[in-house]
Amino acid sequence: MKGRGWIRLQRVADAQAIRKKIALLEQELIAARTDKHAKLHEIGLQLRAYKSQLERLELCISALQSLRSAQVGMSVLGEH
């Protein structure tokens, strides 16, 4: 079984990939012609989904980081 550190690194990599996708979609949204309303709508839906996924990943990453910080603090105090 993988440790929390490995899982956190995977989540960070996932978050970076989603940020890249969001940036590409935002560029596409800016470049899209306004007469293609259906395409604009589809891009908007994708952006919303990716941003929601990114938010969940960031919560997961911060929770994993908080657990690690708590463990480091406990080990410094000599508690287990």
Coordinates of N, CA and C in Angstrom, one line a residue:
M1 N 0.8 -1.2 0.0 CA 0.0 0.0 0.0 C 0.9 1.2 0.0
K2 N 0.5 2.2 -0.8 CA 1.3 3.5 -0.9 C 1.0 4.4 0.3
G3 N 2.0 5.2 0.6 CA 1.9 6.1 1.8 C 1.3 7.4 1.4
R4 N 1.0 8.2 2.4 CA 0.3 9.5 2.2 C 1.2 10.4 1.3
G5 N 2.5 10.3 1.5 CA 3.3 11.2 0.7 C 3.2 10.9 -0.8
W6 N 3.2 9.6 -1.1 CA 3.0 9.2 -2.5 C 1.7 9.7 -3.0
I7 N 0.6 9.5 -2.3 CA -0.7 9.9 -2.7 C -0.8 11.4 -2.9
R8 N -0.2 12.1 -1.9 CA -0.1 13.6 -2.1 C 0.6 14.0 -3.3
L9 N 1.7 13.4 -3.7 CA 2.4 13.7 -4.9 C 1.5 13.4 -6.1
Q10 N 0.8 12.3 -6.1 CA -0.1 12.0 -7.2 C -1.2 13.1 -7.3
R11 N -1.8 13.5 -6.2 CA -2.8 14.5 -6.2 C -2.3 15.9 -6.7
V12 N -1.1 16.2 -6.3 CA -0.5 17.4 -6.8 C -0.3 17.4 -8.3
A13 N 0.2 16.2 -8.8 CA 0.4 16.1 -10.3 C -1.0 16.1 -11.0
D14 N -2.0 15.5 -10.4 CA -3.3 15.6 -11.0 C -3.8 17.1 -11.1
A15 N -3.6 17.8 -10.0 CA -4.0 19.2 -9.9 C -3.3 20.0 -11.0
Q16 N -2.0 19.8 -11.2 CA -1.2 20.5 -12.2 C -1.8 20.2 -13.6
A17 N -2.1 19.0 -13.8 CA -2.7 18.6 -15.1 C -4.0 19.3 -15.4
I18 N -4.8 19.4 -14.3 CA -6.1 20.0 -14.5 C -6.0 21.5 -14.7
R19 N -5.0 22.1 -14.0 CA -4.7 23.6 -14.2 C -4.3 23.8 -15.6
K20 N -3.6 22.9 -16.2 CA -3.2 23.1 -17.6 C -4.4 23.0 -18.5
K21 N -5.3 22.0 -18.3 CA -6.5 21.9 -19.1 C -7.4 23.1 -18.9
I22 N -7.5 23.7 -17.7 CA -8.3 24.9 -17.5 C -7.7 26.0 -18.3
A23 N -6.4 26.2 -18.3 CA -5.7 27.3 -19.0 C -6.0 27.1 -20.5
L24 N -5.9 25.9 -21.0 CA -6.2 25.7 -22.5 C -7.6 26.0 -22.8
L25 N -8.6 25.6 -22.0 CA -10.0 25.9 -22.2 C -10.3 27.4 -22.1
E26 N -9.6 28.1 -21.2 CA -9.8 29.5 -21.1 C -9.3 30.2 -22.4
Q27 N -8.1 29.8 -22.9 CA -7.6 30.3 -24.1 C -8.6 30.0 -25.3
E28 N -9.1 28.8 -25.3 CA -10.1 28.5 -26.3 C -11.3 29.3 -26.2
L29 N -11.8 29.6 -25.0 CA -12.9 30.4 -24.8 C -12.7 31.8 -25.3
I30 N -11.5 32.3 -25.1 CA -11.2 33.7 -25.5 C -11.2 33.7 -27.1
A31 N -10.6 32.7 -27.6 CA -10.4 32.6 -29.1 C -11.7 32.2 -29.8
A32 N -12.6 31.6 -29.1 CA -13.8 31.1 -29.8 C -14.7 32.3 -30.4
R33 N -15.2 32.0 -31.5 CA -16.1 33.1 -32.1 C -17.4 33.1 -31.4
T34 N -17.9 34.2 -31.2 CA -19.2 34.4 -30.4 C -20.4 33.8 -31.2
D35 N -20.3 33.6 -32.5 CA -21.4 33.1 -33.2 C -21.6 31.6 -33.0
K36 N -20.6 30.9 -32.3 CA -20.7 29.5 -32.0 C -21.1 29.3 -30.6
H37 N -22.4 29.7 -30.3 CA -22.9 29.6 -29.0 C -22.8 28.2 -28.3
A38 N -23.1 27.2 -29.1 CA -23.0 25.8 -28.6 C -21.6 25.5 -28.1
K39 N -20.6 25.9 -28.9 CA -19.2 25.7 -28.5 C -18.9 26.4 -27.2
L40 N -19.3 27.7 -27.1 CA -19.0 28.4 -25.9 C -19.7 27.8 -24.7
H41 N -20.9 27.3 -24.9 CA -21.6 26.6 -23.8 C -20.8 25.3 -23.3
E42 N -20.4 24.6 -24.3 CA -19.6 23.3 -24.0 C -18.3 23.6 -23.3
I43 N -17.6 24.7 -23.7 CA -16.4 25.1 -23.0 C -16.7 25.5 -21.6
G44 N -17.7 26.2 -21.4 CA -18.1 26.7 -20.1 C -18.4 25.5 -19.2
L45 N -19.1 24.5 -19.7 CA -19.4 23.3 -18.9 C -18.2 22.6 -18.5
Q46 N -17.2 22.4 -19.5 CA -16.0 21.8 -19.2 C -15.2 22.5 -18.1
L47 N -15.1 23.8 -18.3 CA -14.4 24.7 -17.3 C -15.0 24.5 -15.9
R48 N -16.3 24.5 -15.8 CA -16.9 24.4 -14.5 C -16.6 23.0 -13.9
A49 N -16.6 21.9 -14.7 CA -16.3 20.6 -14.2 C -14.9 20.5 -13.7
Y50 N -13.9 21.0 -14.5 CA -12.5 21.0 -14.2 C -12.2 21.8 -12.9
K51 N -12.9 23.0 -12.8 CA -12.6 23.8 -11.6 C -13.2 23.1 -10.4
S52 N -14.3 22.4 -10.5 CA -14.9 21.7 -9.4 C -13.9 20.6 -9.0
Q53 N -13.4 19.8 -10.0 CA -12.5 18.7 -9.7 C -11.2 19.3 -9.1
L54 N -10.7 20.4 -9.5 CA -9.5 21.0 -9.0 C -9.7 21.4 -7.5
E55 N -10.9 21.9 -7.2 CA -11.2 22.3 -5.9 C -11.2 21.1 -4.9
R56 N -11.8 20.0 -5.4 CA -11.8 18.8 -4.6 C -10.3 18.3 -4.4
L57 N -9.5 18.3 -5.4 CA -8.1 17.9 -5.3 C -7.3 18.8 -4.3
E58 N -7.6 20.1 -4.4 CA -6.9 21.0 -3.5 C -7.2 20.7 -2.0
L59 N -8.5 20.4 -1.8 CA -8.9 20.1 -0.4 C -8.3 18.8 0.0
C60 N -8.2 17.8 -0.9 CA -7.5 16.6 -0.5 C -6.0 16.8 -0.2
I61 N -5.4 17.6 -1.1 CA -3.9 17.9 -0.9 C -3.7 18.6 0.5
S62 N -4.6 19.6 0.8 CA -4.4 20.3 2.0 C -4.7 19.4 3.2
A63 N -5.6 18.5 3.1 CA -5.9 17.6 4.2 C -4.7 16.6 4.4
L64 N -4.1 16.1 3.3 CA -2.9 15.3 3.4 C -1.8 16.1 4.0
Q65 N -1.6 17.3 3.7 CA -0.6 18.2 4.2 C -0.8 18.4 5.7
S66 N -2.0 18.6 6.1 CA -2.4 18.9 7.5 C -2.0 17.7 8.3
L67 N -2.4 16.5 7.8 CA -2.0 15.3 8.5 C -0.5 15.1 8.7
R68 N 0.2 15.4 7.6 CA 1.7 15.3 7.7 C 2.2 16.3 8.7
S69 N 1.7 17.5 8.7 CA 2.2 18.5 9.7 C 1.9 18.1 11.1
A70 N 0.7 17.5 11.3 CA 0.3 17.1 12.6 C 1.2 15.9 13.1
Q71 N 1.6 15.0 12.2 CA 2.5 13.9 12.5 C 3.9 14.4 12.9
V72 N 4.3 15.4 12.1 CA 5.7 16.0 12.3 C 5.7 16.7 13.7
G73 N 4.6 17.4 14.0 CA 4.5 18.1 15.3 C 4.5 17.1 16.4
M74 N 3.8 16.0 16.3 CA 3.7 15.0 17.3 C 5.1 14.3 17.5
S75 N 5.8 14.0 16.4 CA 7.1 13.4 16.6 C 8.1 14.3 17.2
V76 N 8.0 15.6 17.0 CA 8.9 16.6 17.6 C 8.7 16.6 19.1
L77 N 7.4 16.5 19.5 CA 7.0 16.5 20.9 C 7.3 15.1 21.6
G78 N 7.6 14.1 20.8 CA 7.9 12.8 21.3 C 6.7 12.0 21.5
E79 N 5.6 12.4 20.9 CA 4.3 11.6 21.0 C 4.1 10.8 19.8
H80 N 3.4 9.7 19.9 CA 3.1 8.8 18.7 C 1.7 8.5 18.7

